[in-house]
DNA sequence: TTTTTACGTCAGCCATGTTGACGTATATCG
DNA sequence: CGATATACGTCAACATGGCTGACGTAAAAA
């Protein structure tokens, strides 16, 4: 294959560096999602289901609109997978206490089991990468990834950067 | 929304750390691809076209099977977008010199222009993130991302790690 | 000369995103 | 209290981009 070019010119190096970052994102994401994708197909589910399950386990009691805000898809798209997950007993909904229009989402036991099965490989990938790279590299990784993200969701990761704001979105 | 939990338990912290990494990947990737997606729709293209254009500019003269190996999709899926790009004059094919069965791919001027338009925002995102995080963090980012990737494609990034072994890790 | 390889194409299926229109229950505002 | 806004749901139609399976052609390799 045509080789990855490398050169002494600092301007070029910078360009090369940026390109590399794009590819790192592409390859890491591709490999990161490959295994869960296979597991999901056993259940007749897809990536969309995985994301819903993930965020419901992450934020138990999350509302539909909050989930929409995270996934940034339309409610019709979400509805398709969510209602499937509810119908098949992976997720339960119950009305919000203060606002009974809301449907707060939670995983059932079955849902948690699936979530765990899906996360296992990813956990291992990350754990291995973290272990091999070391604590300092991990902090660098965090910083760069946060830098790539757009503002609104960065707050989700505030903490340990040194404050407590629990911001809305 | 249910808050991101945080606690003193080291075992829990580790779990929390792994979860965060998954989310960083999700959010960074989501935001990283958002702008190009919009540009593409102006041309009637999608993410698949973007990836092809990207890797053809990255590895000019790349063959179809090499591209398939990178993208990890079927030739039928690739064919759909590739032939469209060729038909509309973004990519040209010419037979390989040593092996005339191959079709080596290259961007046309038009293709390069589109590639540049698509990369611009991403370049800026990365450049900003790199600048704000600093050189050390960037190196950490690289290491962790490489650790998440599976073996075969890591070699693509060897260089500057300071040796030539194809080693494990 | 036969077999394998590189690439292409047709046809059909599935998952997941989109828009637009419309409906219901509850909360909130004037 | 009545009007309006909000949270959520649903139906229908469409596009993209994966997939499998079957079949074809030209060139390389055995």
mmCIF file of C-alpha atoms (C1' of nucleotides) in Angstrom:
data_model
loop_
_atom_site.group_PDB
_atom_site.id
_atom_site.type_symbol
_atom_site.label_atom_id
_atom_site.label_comp_id
_atom_site.label_asym_id
_atom_site.label_seq_id
_atom_site.Cartn_x
_atom_site.Cartn_y
_atom_site.Cartn_z
ATOM 1 C CA UNK A 1 0.000 0.000 0.000
ATOM 2 C CA UNK A 2 1.059 3.576 -0.510
ATOM 3 C CA UNK A 3 3.010 4.386 2.624
ATOM 4 C CA UNK A 4 2.202 6.814 5.346
ATOM 5 C CA UNK A 5 4.472 9.657 4.424
ATOM 6 C CA UNK A 6 6.737 11.211 6.947
ATOM 7 C CA UNK A 7 9.026 14.180 6.622
ATOM 8 C CA UNK A 8 11.230 16.700 8.342
ATOM 9 C CA UNK A 9 9.244 19.835 7.504
ATOM 10 C CA UNK A 10 7.588 21.087 10.710
ATOM 11 C CA UNK A 11 4.603 22.394 8.815
ATOM 12 C CA UNK A 12 4.144 19.013 7.284
ATOM 13 C CA UNK A 13 4.602 17.280 10.570
ATOM 14 C CA UNK A 14 1.783 19.289 11.976
ATOM 15 C CA UNK A 15 -0.425 18.335 9.079
ATOM 16 C CA UNK A 16 0.652 14.745 9.553
ATOM 17 C CA UNK A 17 -0.146 14.982 13.235
ATOM 18 C CA UNK A 18 -3.657 16.195 12.574
ATOM 19 C CA UNK A 19 -4.264 13.471 10.014
ATOM 20 C CA UNK A 20 -3.090 10.888 12.473
ATOM 21 C CA UNK A 21 -5.493 12.098 15.071
ATOM 22 C CA UNK A 22 -8.380 11.734 12.645
ATOM 23 C CA UNK A 23 -7.335 8.216 11.868
ATOM 24 C CA UNK A 24 -6.846 7.296 15.490
ATOM 25 C CA UNK A 25 -10.404 8.344 16.094
ATOM 26 C CA UNK A 26 -11.622 6.329 13.155
ATOM 27 C CA UNK A 27 -9.747 3.127 13.937
ATOM 28 C CA UNK A 28 -10.263 3.220 17.676
ATOM 29 C CA UNK A 29 -13.976 3.781 17.255
ATOM 30 C CA UNK A 30 -14.242 1.091 14.638
ATOM 31 C CA UNK A 31 -12.515 -1.509 16.795
ATOM 32 C CA UNK A 32 -14.233 -0.349 19.940
ATOM 33 C CA UNK A 33 -17.677 -1.020 18.543
ATOM 34 C CA UNK A 34 -16.931 -4.180 16.564
ATOM 35 C CA UNK A 35 -17.470 -6.759 19.310
ATOM 36 C CA UNK A 36 -20.652 -5.304 20.837
ATOM 37 C CA UNK A 37 -22.100 -5.079 17.349
ATOM 38 C CA UNK A 38 -21.763 -8.817 16.993
ATOM 39 C CA UNK A 39 -23.344 -9.543 20.353
ATOM 40 C CA UNK A 40 -26.235 -7.248 19.546
ATOM 41 C CA UNK A 41 -27.068 -9.032 16.357
ATOM 42 C CA UNK A 42 -27.638 -12.210 18.375
ATOM 43 C CA UNK A 43 -30.511 -10.366 20.036
ATOM 44 C CA UNK A 44 -31.754 -8.790 16.844
ATOM 45 C CA UNK A 45 -30.586 -5.414 18.086
ATOM 46 C CA UNK A 46 -28.231 -2.825 16.649
ATOM 47 C CA UNK A 47 -25.993 -0.010 17.732
ATOM 48 C CA UNK A 48 -28.932 2.216 18.464
ATOM 49 C CA UNK A 49 -30.193 -0.216 21.081
ATOM 50 C CA UNK A 50 -26.762 -0.417 22.596
ATOM 51 C CA UNK A 51 -26.560 3.309 23.064
ATOM 52 C CA UNK A 52 -29.940 3.459 24.725
ATOM 53 C CA UNK A 53 -29.098 0.624 27.075
ATOM 54 C CA UNK A 54 -25.790 2.204 27.867
ATOM 55 C CA UNK A 55 -27.142 5.596 28.813
ATOM 56 C CA UNK A 56 -30.089 4.224 30.739
ATOM 57 C CA UNK A 57 -27.763 2.183 32.873
ATOM 58 C CA UNK A 58 -25.476 5.173 33.206
ATOM 59 C CA UNK A 59 -28.204 7.567 34.242
ATOM 60 C CA UNK A 60 -30.995 5.493 35.795
ATOM 61 C CA UNK A 61 -34.246 7.425 35.810
ATOM 62 C CA UNK A 62 -33.216 9.436 32.776
ATOM 63 C CA UNK A 63 -36.124 10.966 30.870
ATOM 64 C CA UNK A 64 -36.818 10.561 27.194
ATOM 65 C CA UNK A 65 -35.883 14.142 26.373
ATOM 66 C CA UNK A 66 -32.625 13.914 28.234
ATOM 67 C CA UNK A 67 -31.807 10.819 26.284
ATOM 68 C CA UNK A 68 -32.697 12.585 23.059
ATOM 69 C CA UNK A 69 -30.362 15.384 24.043
ATOM 70 C CA UNK A 70 -27.507 12.975 24.511
ATOM 71 C CA UNK A 71 -28.046 10.882 21.421
ATOM 72 C CA UNK A 72 -28.989 13.804 19.215
ATOM 73 C CA UNK A 73 -31.438 11.888 17.128
ATOM 74 C CA UNK A 74 -35.150 12.461 16.579
ATOM 75 C CA UNK A 75 -37.753 11.140 18.946
ATOM 76 C CA UNK A 76 -39.120 8.978 16.157
ATOM 77 C CA UNK A 77 -35.779 7.252 15.760
ATOM 78 C CA UNK A 78 -35.431 6.787 19.472
ATOM 79 C CA UNK A 79 -38.986 5.594 19.825
ATOM 80 C CA UNK A 80 -38.412 2.743 17.452
ATOM 81 C CA UNK A 81 -35.618 1.187 19.480
ATOM 82 C CA UNK A 82 -36.832 2.253 22.894
ATOM 83 C CA UNK A 83 -40.293 0.783 22.516
ATOM 84 C CA UNK A 84 -38.695 -2.409 21.298
ATOM 85 C CA UNK A 85 -36.516 -2.563 24.398
ATOM 86 C CA UNK A 86 -39.510 -1.917 26.630
ATOM 87 C CA UNK A 87 -41.662 -4.438 24.817
ATOM 88 C CA UNK A 88 -39.014 -7.106 25.197
ATOM 89 C CA UNK A 89 -38.468 -6.394 28.866
ATOM 90 C CA UNK A 90 -35.028 -4.793 28.928
ATOM 91 C CA UNK A 91 -36.242 -1.399 30.074
ATOM 92 C CA UNK A 92 -39.132 -0.215 32.240
ATOM 93 C CA UNK A 93 -40.732 3.207 32.255
ATOM 94 C CA UNK A 94 -42.492 4.905 35.116
ATOM 95 C CA UNK A 95 -43.970 8.375 35.321
ATOM 96 C CA UNK A 96 -41.898 11.116 36.904
ATOM 97 C CA UNK A 97 -42.796 12.021 40.467
ATOM 98 C CA UNK A 98 -42.885 15.764 40.114
ATOM 99 C CA UNK A 99 -43.891 15.729 36.452
ATOM 100 C CA UNK A 100 -46.066 12.853 35.513
ATOM 101 C CA UNK A 101 -45.717 13.524 31.807
ATOM 102 C CA UNK A 102 -42.180 12.249 31.927
ATOM 103 C CA UNK A 103 -41.373 8.592 31.522
ATOM 104 C CA UNK A 104 -38.338 7.808 33.547
ATOM 105 C CA UNK A 105 -36.334 4.919 32.205
ATOM 106 C CA UNK A 106 -34.603 2.114 34.003
ATOM 107 C CA UNK A 107 -33.038 -1.186 33.132
ATOM 108 C CA UNK A 108 -34.642 -4.386 34.291
ATOM 109 C CA UNK A 109 -32.538 -7.257 35.547
ATOM 110 C CA UNK A 110 -32.541 -8.611 32.021
ATOM 111 C CA UNK A 111 -31.458 -5.215 30.738
ATOM 112 C CA UNK A 112 -28.596 -5.014 33.184
ATOM 113 C CA UNK A 113 -27.438 -8.447 32.148
ATOM 114 C CA UNK A 114 -27.343 -7.425 28.511
ATOM 115 C CA UNK A 115 -25.629 -4.175 29.344
ATOM 116 C CA UNK A 116 -22.971 -6.051 31.168
ATOM 117 C CA UNK A 117 -22.447 -8.485 28.359
ATOM 118 C CA UNK A 118 -22.061 -5.608 25.944
ATOM 119 C CA UNK A 119 -19.668 -3.632 28.099
ATOM 120 C CA UNK A 120 -17.399 -6.447 28.992
ATOM 121 C CA UNK A 121 -15.210 -6.376 25.947
ATOM 122 C CA UNK A 122 -15.111 -2.600 25.886
ATOM 123 C CA UNK A 123 -14.114 -2.485 29.503
ATOM 124 C CA UNK A 124 -11.273 -4.818 28.760
ATOM 125 C CA UNK A 125 -10.114 -2.801 25.781
ATOM 126 C CA UNK A 126 -10.056 0.385 27.809
ATOM 127 C CA UNK A 127 -8.542 -1.248 30.849
ATOM 128 C CA UNK A 128 -5.750 -2.704 28.780
ATOM 129 C CA UNK A 129 -5.114 0.563 26.998
ATOM 130 C CA UNK A 130 -5.098 2.475 30.279
ATOM 131 C CA UNK A 131 -2.856 0.001 31.995
ATOM 132 C CA UNK A 132 -0.318 -0.032 29.207
ATOM 133 C CA UNK A 133 -0.310 3.707 28.728
ATOM 134 C CA UNK A 134 -0.109 4.726 32.379
ATOM 135 C CA UNK A 135 -1.889 7.312 34.482
ATOM 136 C CA UNK A 136 -0.277 10.302 32.906
ATOM 137 C CA UNK A 137 -1.198 9.232 29.397
ATOM 138 C CA UNK A 138 -4.746 8.634 30.559
ATOM 139 C CA UNK A 139 -4.999 12.172 31.785
ATOM 140 C CA UNK A 140 -3.697 13.390 28.434
ATOM 141 C CA UNK A 141 -6.229 11.247 26.640
ATOM 142 C CA UNK A 142 -9.013 12.729 28.723
ATOM 143 C CA UNK A 143 -7.900 16.251 28.022
ATOM 144 C CA UNK A 144 -7.631 15.802 24.284
ATOM 145 C CA UNK A 145 -10.954 14.019 24.014
ATOM 146 C CA UNK A 146 -12.646 16.729 26.031
ATOM 147 C CA UNK A 147 -11.051 19.290 23.743
ATOM 148 C CA UNK A 148 -12.525 17.600 20.700
ATOM 149 C CA UNK A 149 -16.004 17.564 22.192
ATOM 150 C CA UNK A 150 -18.229 20.571 21.893
ATOM 151 C CA UNK A 151 -18.999 22.610 24.978
ATOM 152 C CA UNK A 152 -22.384 21.466 26.188
ATOM 153 C CA UNK A 153 -21.475 17.899 26.945
ATOM 154 C CA UNK A 154 -18.116 18.638 28.459
ATOM 155 C CA UNK A 155 -19.815 19.516 31.700
ATOM 156 C CA UNK A 156 -20.824 15.933 32.006
ATOM 157 C CA UNK A 157 -17.174 15.231 32.708
ATOM 158 C CA UNK A 158 -16.473 18.023 35.086
ATOM 159 C CA UNK A 159 -15.277 16.692 38.376
ATOM 160 C CA UNK A 160 -11.716 15.940 39.208
ATOM 161 C CA UNK A 161 -10.869 18.864 36.971
ATOM 162 C CA UNK A 162 -11.490 20.614 40.256
ATOM 163 C CA UNK A 163 -15.121 21.616 40.857
ATOM 164 C CA UNK A 164 -18.631 20.495 41.538
ATOM 165 C CA UNK A 165 -20.989 22.346 39.191
ATOM 166 C CA UNK A 166 -23.694 19.821 38.260
ATOM 167 C CA UNK A 167 -24.859 21.821 35.280
ATOM 168 C CA UNK A 168 -27.974 21.429 33.262
ATOM 169 C CA UNK A 169 -27.551 21.027 29.597
ATOM 170 C CA UNK B 1 -30.863 14.216 35.172
ATOM 171 C CA UNK B 2 -29.537 11.565 37.447
ATOM 172 C CA UNK B 3 -26.068 12.791 38.277
ATOM 173 C CA UNK B 4 -22.812 11.218 37.341
ATOM 174 C CA UNK B 5 -21.902 9.455 40.534
ATOM 175 C CA UNK B 6 -18.549 9.853 42.103
ATOM 176 C CA UNK B 7 -17.073 8.196 45.152
ATOM 177 C CA UNK B 8 -14.018 7.438 47.212
ATOM 178 C CA UNK B 9 -13.935 3.693 46.640
ATOM 179 C CA UNK B 10 -10.963 2.866 44.414
ATOM 180 C CA UNK B 11 -12.766 -0.072 42.863
ATOM 181 C CA UNK B 12 -15.645 2.161 42.029
ATOM 182 C CA UNK B 13 -13.401 4.857 40.721
ATOM 183 C CA UNK B 14 -11.931 2.406 38.315
ATOM 184 C CA UNK B 15 -15.373 1.446 37.070
ATOM 185 C CA UNK B 16 -16.218 5.109 36.788
ATOM 186 C CA UNK B 17 -13.030 5.722 34.882
ATOM 187 C CA UNK B 18 -13.820 3.030 32.364
ATOM 188 C CA UNK B 19 -17.336 4.334 31.866
ATOM 189 C CA UNK B 20 -15.980 7.797 31.286
ATOM 190 C CA UNK B 21 -13.648 6.567 28.623
ATOM 191 C CA UNK B 22 -16.543 4.949 26.765
ATOM 192 C CA UNK B 23 -18.469 8.162 26.895
ATOM 193 C CA UNK B 24 -15.532 10.253 25.821
ATOM 194 C CA UNK B 25 -15.276 8.081 22.760
ATOM 195 C CA UNK B 26 -18.970 8.417 22.070
ATOM 196 C CA UNK B 27 -19.218 12.173 22.495
ATOM 197 C CA UNK B 28 -15.953 13.030 20.798
ATOM 198 C CA UNK B 29 -16.820 10.902 17.801
ATOM 199 C CA UNK B 30 -20.315 12.291 17.623
ATOM 200 C CA UNK B 31 -19.126 15.881 17.638
ATOM 201 C CA UNK B 32 -16.190 15.159 15.407
ATOM 202 C CA UNK B 33 -18.389 13.893 12.605
ATOM 203 C CA UNK B 34 -21.290 16.308 12.984
ATOM 204 C CA UNK B 35 -20.013 19.143 10.778
ATOM 205 C CA UNK B 36 -18.693 17.049 7.856
ATOM 206 C CA UNK B 37 -22.010 15.215 7.833
ATOM 207 C CA UNK B 38 -23.769 18.459 7.094
ATOM 208 C CA UNK B 39 -21.385 19.428 4.318
ATOM 209 C CA UNK B 40 -21.754 16.022 2.735
ATOM 210 C CA UNK B 41 -25.498 16.255 2.537
ATOM 211 C CA UNK B 42 -25.088 19.354 0.355
ATOM 212 C CA UNK B 43 -23.444 17.064 -2.204
ATOM 213 C CA UNK B 44 -25.890 14.236 -1.725
ATOM 214 C CA UNK B 45 -23.186 12.188 -0.062
ATOM 215 C CA UNK B 46 -22.936 10.513 3.312
ATOM 216 C CA UNK B 47 -20.384 9.355 5.813
ATOM 217 C CA UNK B 48 -19.385 6.442 3.671
ATOM 218 C CA UNK B 49 -18.298 8.801 0.893
ATOM 219 C CA UNK B 50 -16.351 10.843 3.352
ATOM 220 C CA UNK B 51 -14.363 7.878 4.529
ATOM 221 C CA UNK B 52 -13.499 6.839 1.006
ATOM 222 C CA UNK B 53 -12.405 10.330 0.068
ATOM 223 C CA UNK B 54 -10.382 10.598 3.218
ATOM 224 C CA UNK B 55 -8.424 7.397 2.742
ATOM 225 C CA UNK B 56 -7.869 7.929 -0.947
ATOM 226 C CA UNK B 57 -6.336 11.302 -0.257
ATOM 227 C CA UNK B 58 -4.359 9.783 2.577
ATOM 228 C CA UNK B 59 -3.007 6.900 0.546
ATOM 229 C CA UNK B 60 -3.045 7.989 -3.101
ATOM 230 C CA UNK B 61 -2.888 4.994 -5.409
ATOM 231 C CA UNK B 62 -4.543 2.771 -2.827
ATOM 232 C CA UNK B 63 -6.213 -0.311 -4.282
ATOM 233 C CA UNK B 64 -9.776 -1.383 -3.753
ATOM 234 C CA UNK B 65 -8.845 -4.314 -1.549
ATOM 235 C CA UNK B 66 -6.609 -2.186 0.619
ATOM 236 C CA UNK B 67 -9.477 0.220 1.064
ATOM 237 C CA UNK B 68 -11.793 -2.652 1.937
ATOM 238 C CA UNK B 69 -9.286 -3.787 4.519
ATOM 239 C CA UNK B 70 -9.285 -0.388 6.158
ATOM 240 C CA UNK B 71 -12.989 0.246 6.105
ATOM 241 C CA UNK B 72 -13.933 -3.314 6.934
ATOM 242 C CA UNK B 73 -17.072 -3.346 4.883
ATOM 243 C CA UNK B 74 -18.057 -5.540 1.945
ATOM 244 C CA UNK B 75 -17.058 -4.741 -1.605
ATOM 245 C CA UNK B 76 -20.722 -4.301 -2.493
ATOM 246 C CA UNK B 77 -21.089 -1.576 0.100
ATOM 247 C CA UNK B 78 -17.909 0.104 -1.029
ATOM 248 C CA UNK B 79 -18.828 -0.232 -4.666
ATOM 249 C CA UNK B 80 -21.979 1.750 -4.195
ATOM 250 C CA UNK B 81 -20.242 4.841 -2.919
ATOM 251 C CA UNK B 82 -17.022 4.457 -4.847
ATOM 252 C CA UNK B 83 -18.656 4.171 -8.239
ATOM 253 C CA UNK B 84 -20.718 7.215 -7.395
ATOM 254 C CA UNK B 85 -17.590 9.177 -6.575
ATOM 255 C CA UNK B 86 -15.943 8.034 -9.793
ATOM 256 C CA UNK B 87 -19.013 8.774 -11.872
ATOM 257 C CA UNK B 88 -19.236 12.285 -10.484
ATOM 258 C CA UNK B 89 -15.565 13.000 -11.028
ATOM 259 C CA UNK B 90 -14.171 13.073 -7.501
ATOM 260 C CA UNK B 91 -12.005 10.008 -7.921
ATOM 261 C CA UNK B 92 -10.181 8.447 -10.869
ATOM 262 C CA UNK B 93 -9.093 4.856 -11.234
ATOM 263 C CA UNK B 94 -6.201 3.516 -13.253
ATOM 264 C CA UNK B 95 -4.897 -0.010 -13.567
ATOM 265 C CA UNK B 96 -1.948 -1.027 -11.415
ATOM 266 C CA UNK B 97 1.420 -1.109 -13.190
ATOM 267 C CA UNK B 98 2.622 -4.459 -11.991
ATOM 268 C CA UNK B 99 -0.836 -5.941 -11.609
ATOM 269 C CA UNK B 100 -3.303 -4.676 -14.105
ATOM 270 C CA UNK B 101 -6.262 -6.210 -12.327
ATOM 271 C CA UNK B 102 -5.964 -3.618 -9.618
ATOM 272 C CA UNK B 103 -7.662 -0.264 -9.873
ATOM 273 C CA UNK B 104 -5.567 2.297 -8.130
ATOM 274 C CA UNK B 105 -7.543 5.185 -6.772
ATOM 275 C CA UNK B 106 -6.742 8.866 -6.716
ATOM 276 C CA UNK B 107 -8.564 12.079 -6.037
ATOM 277 C CA UNK B 108 -9.164 14.506 -8.863
ATOM 278 C CA UNK B 109 -8.784 18.224 -8.306
ATOM 279 C CA UNK B 110 -12.484 18.323 -7.538
ATOM 280 C CA UNK B 111 -12.015 15.467 -5.091
ATOM 281 C CA UNK B 112 -9.183 17.217 -3.320
ATOM 282 C CA UNK B 113 -11.274 20.333 -2.994
ATOM 283 C CA UNK B 114 -14.071 18.406 -1.353
ATOM 284 C CA UNK B 115 -11.658 16.568 0.890
ATOM 285 C CA UNK B 116 -10.268 19.853 2.040
ATOM 286 C CA UNK B 117 -13.657 21.310 2.718
ATOM 287 C CA UNK B 118 -14.548 18.253 4.768
ATOM 288 C CA UNK B 119 -11.340 18.213 6.769
ATOM 289 C CA UNK B 120 -11.242 21.851 7.601
ATOM 290 C CA UNK B 121 -13.510 21.773 10.613
ATOM 291 C CA UNK B 122 -12.002 18.550 11.885
ATOM 292 C CA UNK B 123 -8.526 19.950 11.586
ATOM 293 C CA UNK B 124 -9.577 22.900 13.646
ATOM 294 C CA UNK B 125 -11.176 20.741 16.303
ATOM 295 C CA UNK B 126 -8.054 18.645 16.646
ATOM 296 C CA UNK B 127 -5.715 21.598 16.473
ATOM 297 C CA UNK B 128 -7.613 23.361 19.213
ATOM 298 C CA UNK B 129 -7.733 20.269 21.373
ATOM 299 C CA UNK B 130 -4.021 19.631 20.872
ATOM 300 C CA UNK B 131 -3.078 23.213 21.536
ATOM 301 C CA UNK B 132 -5.088 23.418 24.720
ATOM 302 C CA UNK B 133 -3.928 20.068 26.018
ATOM 303 C CA UNK B 134 -0.237 20.392 25.299
ATOM 304 C CA UNK B 135 2.350 18.092 23.778
ATOM 305 C CA UNK B 136 2.500 15.700 26.670
ATOM 306 C CA UNK B 137 -1.232 15.162 26.709
ATOM 307 C CA UNK B 138 -1.162 14.587 22.972
ATOM 308 C CA UNK B 139 1.341 11.810 23.422
ATOM 309 C CA UNK B 140 -0.885 10.280 26.090
ATOM 310 C CA UNK B 141 -3.859 10.539 23.798
ATOM 311 C CA UNK B 142 -1.952 8.742 21.053
ATOM 312 C CA UNK B 143 -0.897 5.967 23.364
ATOM 313 C CA UNK B 144 -4.354 5.320 24.735
ATOM 314 C CA UNK B 145 -5.985 5.412 21.331
ATOM 315 C CA UNK B 146 -3.426 2.988 19.962
ATOM 316 C CA UNK B 147 -4.078 0.754 22.934
ATOM 317 C CA UNK B 148 -7.772 0.657 22.152
ATOM 318 C CA UNK B 149 -7.151 -0.277 18.527
ATOM 319 C CA UNK B 150 -6.617 -3.869 17.575
ATOM 320 C CA UNK B 151 -3.214 -5.011 16.440
ATOM 321 C CA UNK B 152 -3.264 -5.013 12.674
ATOM 322 C CA UNK B 153 -3.878 -1.340 12.152
ATOM 323 C CA UNK B 154 -1.558 -0.142 14.864
ATOM 324 C CA UNK B 155 1.362 -0.647 12.574
ATOM 325 C CA UNK B 156 0.000 2.131 10.463
ATOM 326 C CA UNK B 157 1.029 4.428 13.290
ATOM 327 C CA UNK B 158 4.385 3.003 14.134
ATOM 328 C CA UNK B 159 7.093 5.560 13.800
ATOM 329 C CA UNK B 160 8.081 8.100 16.386
ATOM 330 C CA UNK B 161 7.380 5.510 19.076
ATOM 331 C CA UNK B 162 11.073 4.969 18.563
ATOM 332 C CA UNK B 163 11.499 1.456 17.247
ATOM 333 C CA UNK B 164 10.771 -0.906 14.475
ATOM 334 C CA UNK B 165 9.624 -4.063 16.252
ATOM 335 C CA UNK B 166 6.181 -5.254 15.343
ATOM 336 C CA UNK B 167 5.789 -6.329 18.933
ATOM 337 C CA UNK B 168 2.761 -7.158 21.039
ATOM 338 C CA UNK B 169 1.553 -4.454 23.437
ATOM 339 C "C1'" DT C 1 -4.280 -24.717 -19.394
ATOM 340 C "C1'" DT C 2 -6.497 -24.436 -15.146
ATOM 341 C "C1'" DT C 3 -7.214 -22.069 -11.062
ATOM 342 C "C1'" DT C 4 -7.088 -18.130 -8.291
ATOM 343 C "C1'" DT C 5 -7.348 -13.288 -7.591
ATOM 344 C "C1'" DA C 6 -9.023 -8.364 -8.098
ATOM 345 C "C1'" DC C 7 -12.777 -6.196 -9.076
ATOM 346 C "C1'" DG C 8 -17.552 -5.316 -10.624
ATOM 347 C "C1'" DT C 9 -22.708 -5.807 -10.636
ATOM 348 C "C1'" DC C 10 -27.591 -7.138 -9.750
ATOM 349 C "C1'" DA C 11 -31.088 -7.996 -6.418
ATOM 350 C "C1'" DG C 12 -33.061 -7.938 -2.041
ATOM 351 C "C1'" DC C 13 -32.974 -7.460 3.069
ATOM 352 C "C1'" DC C 14 -32.296 -4.895 7.512
ATOM 353 C "C1'" DA C 15 -31.120 -1.117 10.773
ATOM 354 C "C1'" DT C 16 -31.262 3.496 11.630
ATOM 355 C "C1'" DG C 17 -31.397 8.012 10.508
ATOM 356 C "C1'" DT C 18 -34.683 11.812 8.511
ATOM 357 C "C1'" DT C 19 -39.345 14.901 7.830
ATOM 358 C "C1'" DG C 20 -44.081 15.870 8.501
ATOM 359 C "C1'" DA C 21 -48.504 15.317 10.539
ATOM 360 C "C1'" DC C 22 -51.304 14.325 14.232
ATOM 361 C "C1'" DG C 23 -52.828 12.710 19.156
ATOM 362 C "C1'" DT C 24 -52.998 12.570 24.407
ATOM 363 C "C1'" DA C 25 -52.036 13.701 29.039
ATOM 364 C "C1'" DT C 26 -50.227 16.854 32.152
ATOM 365 C "C1'" DA C 27 -48.213 21.274 33.562
ATOM 366 C "C1'" DT C 28 -48.148 26.092 33.496
ATOM 367 C "C1'" DC C 29 -49.608 30.779 32.509
ATOM 368 C "C1'" DG C 30 -52.674 34.681 32.143
ATOM 369 C "C1'" DC D 1 -60.617 28.453 34.898
ATOM 370 C "C1'" DG D 2 -59.434 28.239 30.232
ATOM 371 C "C1'" DA D 3 -55.750 28.580 26.882
ATOM 372 C "C1'" DT D 4 -51.306 27.293 25.722
ATOM 373 C "C1'" DA D 5 -47.117 24.807 26.088
ATOM 374 C "C1'" DT D 6 -44.641 20.646 27.099
ATOM 375 C "C1'" DA D 7 -43.420 15.530 27.325
ATOM 376 C "C1'" DC D 8 -44.164 11.832 24.927
ATOM 377 C "C1'" DG D 9 -46.128 8.698 21.425
ATOM 378 C "C1'" DT D 10 -47.461 7.081 16.718
ATOM 379 C "C1'" DC D 11 -48.119 6.588 11.621
ATOM 380 C "C1'" DA D 12 -46.196 6.993 7.089
ATOM 381 C "C1'" DA D 13 -42.742 7.662 3.732
ATOM 382 C "C1'" DC D 14 -38.055 8.139 2.428
ATOM 383 C "C1'" DA D 15 -32.628 7.847 2.279
ATOM 384 C "C1'" DT D 16 -28.281 5.837 3.600
ATOM 385 C "C1'" DG D 17 -25.318 2.312 4.260
ATOM 386 C "C1'" DG D 18 -24.522 -1.944 6.135
ATOM 387 C "C1'" DC D 19 -25.371 -7.119 4.797
ATOM 388 C "C1'" DT D 20 -25.830 -11.825 1.925
ATOM 389 C "C1'" DG D 21 -25.922 -14.458 -2.290
ATOM 390 C "C1'" DA D 22 -25.181 -15.174 -7.039
ATOM 391 C "C1'" DC D 23 -22.838 -14.406 -11.108
ATOM 392 C "C1'" DG D 24 -19.339 -12.225 -14.535
ATOM 393 C "C1'" DT D 25 -14.727 -10.641 -16.517
ATOM 394 C "C1'" DA D 26 -9.926 -9.902 -16.982
ATOM 395 C "C1'" DA D 27 -5.467 -10.833 -15.548
ATOM 396 C "C1'" DA D 28 -2.081 -13.300 -12.714
ATOM 397 C "C1'" DA D 29 -0.216 -17.459 -10.928
ATOM 398 C "C1'" DA D 30 0.181 -22.379 -10.579
#
